[in-house]
Amino acid sequence: MASLKASVVKKLDPAKTCVLVCDIQERFRDVIMGFESLVKCSAFVVKSAGELKIPVVATEQYPKAFKKTVPEIASLIKGDQDKIFEKTLFSMCTADVKAHLQALGVESAIVCGLETHVCVLQTTLDLLEMGLDVHVCADAVSSQRVFDRSVALARLAQAGAVVATSESVVFQLLKNSTHASFKAIAPFVRENAEDAKTSELQTL
């Protein structure tokens, strides 16, 4: 059987992957659909990344007005290669962020955050243009309106991003129950599964 090119399969390799957390800031807490669910799910991805030594890059859209990254997420961004960047661009891919990603040598990005149809969309398109594989966690992205989120997820898939769930992404990174970090991450998986029962983001 002929093998598919890696660029088509788009499998995740922890050694070549980073997590991007887009603008999960305090000012948006009361306006984004399912914000608390988004925060919990994004925290699950970030905590898992920490256990797997995967770098996390976060951005803050004009924090003077929209405040800082919520503490539930900011407190987890503490790895040696983790960074938070301020921006005004409607994409995470500022010159500083692109330089950091290039320095990390990543080939794949896992994206969480908001808003799906604005900064998440433009970030993903920029990353794809840079030649990275992009995996968007559908249960960890949102917008103010349901329709904007739904259309954006379809657009992202059409553009070539992998629209997945956070649990699927984490298990792709682990690959095997014998992985050294499996026991540490298993409680995060159970907690995320419980949170999913009441999440507003369990739909496309």
mmCIF file of C-alpha atoms in Angstrom:
data_model
loop_
_atom_site.group_PDB
_atom_site.id
_atom_site.type_symbol
_atom_site.label_atom_id
_atom_site.label_comp_id
_atom_site.label_asym_id
_atom_site.label_seq_id
_atom_site.Cartn_x
_atom_site.Cartn_y
_atom_site.Cartn_z
ATOM 1 C CA MET A 1 0.000 0.000 0.000
ATOM 2 C CA ALA A 2 1.351 3.433 -0.912
ATOM 3 C CA SER A 3 2.220 5.592 2.069
ATOM 4 C CA LEU A 4 0.734 9.041 2.557
ATOM 5 C CA LYS A 5 3.014 12.035 2.892
ATOM 6 C CA ALA A 6 3.474 13.294 6.454
ATOM 7 C CA SER A 7 2.098 16.688 5.390
ATOM 8 C CA VAL A 8 -1.172 14.994 4.480
ATOM 9 C CA VAL A 9 -1.413 12.792 7.570
ATOM 10 C CA LYS A 10 -0.536 15.648 9.968
ATOM 11 C CA LYS A 11 0.365 13.540 12.994
ATOM 12 C CA LEU A 12 1.623 15.292 16.102
ATOM 13 C CA ASP A 13 5.175 14.819 17.364
ATOM 14 C CA PRO A 14 5.704 16.261 20.879
ATOM 15 C CA ALA A 15 9.314 17.122 20.047
ATOM 16 C CA LYS A 16 8.186 19.342 17.166
ATOM 17 C CA THR A 17 4.962 20.784 18.579
ATOM 18 C CA CYS A 18 3.946 23.886 20.503
ATOM 19 C CA VAL A 19 0.679 25.038 22.082
ATOM 20 C CA LEU A 20 -0.645 28.482 21.159
ATOM 21 C CA VAL A 21 -3.065 30.173 23.559
ATOM 22 C CA CYS A 22 -4.826 33.041 21.830
ATOM 23 C CA ASP A 23 -6.056 36.011 23.881
ATOM 24 C CA ILE A 24 -7.805 34.230 26.782
ATOM 25 C CA GLN A 25 -8.037 37.457 28.742
ATOM 26 C CA GLU A 26 -10.067 38.667 31.706
ATOM 27 C CA ARG A 27 -12.011 41.298 29.766
ATOM 28 C CA PHE A 28 -13.634 38.603 27.618
ATOM 29 C CA ARG A 29 -14.932 36.503 30.508
ATOM 30 C CA ASP A 30 -18.473 37.902 30.363
ATOM 31 C CA VAL A 31 -18.857 38.180 26.590
ATOM 32 C CA ILE A 32 -17.501 34.972 25.049
ATOM 33 C CA MET A 33 -19.851 32.011 24.672
ATOM 34 C CA GLY A 34 -18.799 29.176 26.979
ATOM 35 C CA PHE A 35 -15.843 31.144 28.327
ATOM 36 C CA GLU A 36 -15.475 29.117 31.522
ATOM 37 C CA SER A 37 -15.573 25.867 29.531
ATOM 38 C CA LEU A 38 -12.996 27.285 27.128
ATOM 39 C CA VAL A 39 -10.708 28.160 30.046
ATOM 40 C CA LYS A 40 -11.004 24.703 31.607
ATOM 41 C CA CYS A 41 -10.377 22.925 28.313
ATOM 42 C CA SER A 42 -7.448 25.177 27.416
ATOM 43 C CA ALA A 43 -5.995 24.604 30.877
ATOM 44 C CA PHE A 44 -6.220 20.853 30.240
ATOM 45 C CA VAL A 45 -4.183 21.259 27.056
ATOM 46 C CA VAL A 46 -1.641 23.562 28.712
ATOM 47 C CA LYS A 47 -1.205 21.296 31.756
ATOM 48 C CA SER A 48 -0.702 18.297 29.485
ATOM 49 C CA ALA A 49 1.819 20.259 27.443
ATOM 50 C CA GLY A 50 3.687 21.075 30.632
ATOM 51 C CA GLU A 51 3.967 17.410 31.545
ATOM 52 C CA LEU A 52 5.200 16.624 28.032
ATOM 53 C CA LYS A 53 7.710 19.517 27.996
ATOM 54 C CA ILE A 54 5.933 21.083 25.032
ATOM 55 C CA PRO A 55 6.409 24.870 24.822
ATOM 56 C CA VAL A 56 3.386 27.107 25.319
ATOM 57 C CA VAL A 57 3.077 30.494 23.641
ATOM 58 C CA ALA A 58 0.285 32.864 24.665
ATOM 59 C CA THR A 59 -0.754 36.266 23.387
ATOM 60 C CA GLU A 60 -2.695 39.135 24.891
ATOM 61 C CA GLN A 61 -4.657 41.493 22.648
ATOM 62 C CA TYR A 62 -3.975 45.066 23.797
ATOM 63 C CA PRO A 63 -3.897 44.177 27.511
ATOM 64 C CA LYS A 64 -4.179 47.827 28.529
ATOM 65 C CA ALA A 65 -7.827 47.604 27.491
ATOM 66 C CA PHE A 66 -8.584 43.883 27.587
ATOM 67 C CA LYS A 67 -6.508 42.991 30.665
ATOM 68 C CA LYS A 68 -4.119 40.084 31.142
ATOM 69 C CA THR A 69 -4.424 36.362 30.493
ATOM 70 C CA VAL A 70 -6.823 34.843 33.025
ATOM 71 C CA PRO A 71 -5.006 33.465 36.088
ATOM 72 C CA GLU A 72 -6.300 29.932 35.498
ATOM 73 C CA ILE A 73 -4.150 29.873 32.350
ATOM 74 C CA ALA A 74 -1.351 32.323 33.182
ATOM 75 C CA SER A 75 -0.392 30.349 36.291
ATOM 76 C CA LEU A 76 0.310 27.309 34.090
ATOM 77 C CA ILE A 77 2.572 29.101 31.619
ATOM 78 C CA LYS A 78 5.834 28.636 33.458
ATOM 79 C CA GLY A 79 8.092 26.407 31.351
ATOM 80 C CA ASP A 80 11.567 27.515 30.309
ATOM 81 C CA GLN A 81 10.413 27.993 26.724
ATOM 82 C CA ASP A 82 6.948 29.353 27.551
ATOM 83 C CA LYS A 83 6.229 33.001 26.743
ATOM 84 C CA ILE A 84 3.403 35.519 26.741
ATOM 85 C CA PHE A 85 3.446 38.239 24.080
ATOM 86 C CA GLU A 86 1.395 41.421 23.860
ATOM 87 C CA LYS A 87 -0.089 42.348 20.491
ATOM 88 C CA THR A 88 -2.511 44.533 18.565
ATOM 89 C CA LEU A 89 -2.566 42.347 15.443
ATOM 90 C CA PHE A 90 -5.642 40.164 14.873
ATOM 91 C CA SER A 91 -3.292 37.174 14.651
ATOM 92 C CA MET A 92 -0.861 35.676 17.115
ATOM 93 C CA CYS A 93 1.783 35.716 14.399
ATOM 94 C CA THR A 94 3.543 38.957 15.231
ATOM 95 C CA ALA A 95 7.201 39.323 14.279
ATOM 96 C CA ASP A 96 8.239 38.407 17.838
ATOM 97 C CA VAL A 97 6.023 35.318 17.980
ATOM 98 C CA LYS A 98 7.186 34.111 14.558
ATOM 99 C CA ALA A 99 10.822 34.557 15.605
ATOM 100 C CA HIS A 100 10.168 32.572 18.784
ATOM 101 C CA LEU A 101 8.458 29.753 16.880
ATOM 102 C CA GLN A 102 11.323 29.618 14.413
ATOM 103 C CA ALA A 103 13.811 29.465 17.293
ATOM 104 C CA LEU A 104 11.842 26.582 18.809
ATOM 105 C CA GLY A 105 11.970 24.736 15.486
ATOM 106 C CA VAL A 106 8.366 23.556 15.722
ATOM 107 C CA GLU A 107 6.522 21.970 12.822
ATOM 108 C CA SER A 108 3.046 21.669 14.387
ATOM 109 C CA ALA A 109 0.902 23.979 16.485
ATOM 110 C CA ILE A 110 -2.078 23.251 18.730
ATOM 111 C CA VAL A 111 -4.360 26.272 18.977
ATOM 112 C CA CYS A 112 -6.775 27.267 21.759
ATOM 113 C CA GLY A 113 -8.433 30.584 22.468
ATOM 114 C CA LEU A 114 -10.611 33.303 21.018
ATOM 115 C CA GLU A 115 -12.285 34.542 19.006
ATOM 116 C CA THR A 116 -12.620 31.629 16.614
ATOM 117 C CA HIS A 117 -13.636 33.764 13.628
ATOM 118 C CA VAL A 118 -11.100 36.546 14.210
ATOM 119 C CA CYS A 119 -7.756 35.938 15.925
ATOM 120 C CA VAL A 120 -7.885 32.126 15.955
ATOM 121 C CA LEU A 121 -8.784 32.097 12.263
ATOM 122 C CA GLN A 122 -6.131 34.605 11.207
ATOM 123 C CA THR A 123 -3.500 32.941 13.407
ATOM 124 C CA THR A 124 -4.220 29.565 11.859
ATOM 125 C CA LEU A 125 -4.075 30.904 8.310
ATOM 126 C CA ASP A 126 -0.736 32.597 9.063
ATOM 127 C CA LEU A 127 0.680 29.419 10.604
ATOM 128 C CA LEU A 128 -0.433 27.353 7.617
ATOM 129 C CA GLU A 129 1.185 29.897 5.332
ATOM 130 C CA MET A 130 4.408 29.482 7.348
ATOM 131 C CA GLY A 131 4.285 25.757 6.595
ATOM 132 C CA LEU A 132 3.175 24.520 10.022
ATOM 133 C CA ASP A 133 0.536 21.866 10.602
ATOM 134 C CA VAL A 134 -2.199 23.373 12.752
ATOM 135 C CA HIS A 135 -4.519 21.474 15.090
ATOM 136 C CA VAL A 136 -7.414 23.586 16.385
ATOM 137 C CA CYS A 137 -9.085 22.307 19.548
ATOM 138 C CA ALA A 138 -12.769 22.797 18.761
ATOM 139 C CA ASP A 139 -13.741 22.485 22.429
ATOM 140 C CA ALA A 140 -11.166 25.116 23.443
ATOM 141 C CA VAL A 141 -12.046 27.902 20.998
ATOM 142 C CA SER A 142 -15.061 30.182 20.977
ATOM 143 C CA SER A 143 -16.611 33.458 19.861
ATOM 144 C CA GLN A 144 -19.310 35.771 21.135
ATOM 145 C CA ARG A 145 -21.838 34.218 18.755
ATOM 146 C CA VAL A 146 -22.538 30.564 17.919
ATOM 147 C CA PHE A 147 -22.784 31.143 14.165
ATOM 148 C CA ASP A 148 -19.416 32.922 13.958
ATOM 149 C CA ARG A 149 -17.732 30.014 15.731
ATOM 150 C CA SER A 150 -19.411 27.370 13.565
ATOM 151 C CA VAL A 151 -18.608 29.065 10.266
ATOM 152 C CA ALA A 152 -15.024 29.710 11.371
ATOM 153 C CA LEU A 153 -14.446 26.051 12.292
ATOM 154 C CA ALA A 154 -15.658 25.032 8.838
ATOM 155 C CA ARG A 155 -13.396 27.645 7.246
ATOM 156 C CA LEU A 156 -10.416 26.411 9.258
ATOM 157 C CA ALA A 157 -10.937 22.843 8.133
ATOM 158 C CA GLN A 158 -11.374 23.988 4.537
ATOM 159 C CA ALA A 159 -8.081 25.901 4.768
ATOM 160 C CA GLY A 160 -6.197 22.778 5.804
ATOM 161 C CA ALA A 161 -6.181 22.911 9.594
ATOM 162 C CA VAL A 162 -7.043 19.823 11.621
ATOM 163 C CA VAL A 163 -10.158 20.533 13.680
ATOM 164 C CA ALA A 164 -9.931 18.136 16.614
ATOM 165 C CA THR A 165 -10.887 17.838 20.262
ATOM 166 C CA SER A 166 -8.540 18.543 23.137
ATOM 167 C CA GLU A 167 -8.645 14.949 24.346
ATOM 168 C CA SER A 168 -7.861 13.629 20.869
ATOM 169 C CA VAL A 169 -4.875 15.969 20.620
ATOM 170 C CA VAL A 170 -3.496 14.960 24.029
ATOM 171 C CA PHE A 171 -3.783 11.251 23.248
ATOM 172 C CA GLN A 172 -2.022 11.820 19.929
ATOM 173 C CA LEU A 173 0.844 13.382 21.846
ATOM 174 C CA LEU A 174 0.990 10.481 24.315
ATOM 175 C CA LYS A 175 0.661 7.754 21.647
ATOM 176 C CA ASN A 176 0.987 4.914 24.184
ATOM 177 C CA SER A 177 -0.304 4.080 27.669
ATOM 178 C CA THR A 178 3.288 3.214 28.563
ATOM 179 C CA HIS A 179 4.364 6.829 28.022
ATOM 180 C CA ALA A 180 6.260 8.153 31.022
ATOM 181 C CA SER A 181 3.775 11.024 31.441
ATOM 182 C CA PHE A 182 0.584 8.987 31.029
ATOM 183 C CA LYS A 183 -0.084 8.523 34.745
ATOM 184 C CA ALA A 184 0.482 12.230 35.401
ATOM 185 C CA ILE A 185 -1.846 13.284 32.594
ATOM 186 C CA ALA A 186 -4.595 10.699 33.248
ATOM 187 C CA PRO A 187 -6.217 12.781 36.043
ATOM 188 C CA PHE A 188 -6.314 15.781 33.675
ATOM 189 C CA VAL A 189 -8.118 13.615 31.112
ATOM 190 C CA ARG A 190 -10.714 12.503 33.651
ATOM 191 C CA GLU A 191 -11.282 16.061 34.848
ATOM 192 C CA ASN A 192 -11.658 17.292 31.266
ATOM 193 C CA ALA A 193 -14.148 14.520 30.484
ATOM 194 C CA GLU A 194 -16.230 15.536 33.491
ATOM 195 C CA ASP A 195 -16.114 19.219 32.505
ATOM 196 C CA ALA A 196 -17.187 18.299 28.964
ATOM 197 C CA LYS A 197 -20.552 17.107 30.288
ATOM 198 C CA THR A 198 -21.604 20.717 30.930
ATOM 199 C CA SER A 199 -19.563 22.472 28.237
ATOM 200 C CA GLU A 200 -21.344 24.678 25.715
ATOM 201 C CA LEU A 201 -18.541 23.987 23.247
ATOM 202 C CA GLN A 202 -19.249 20.304 22.615
ATOM 203 C CA THR A 203 -20.674 21.098 19.189
ATOM 204 C CA LEU A 204 -19.505 22.327 15.804
#
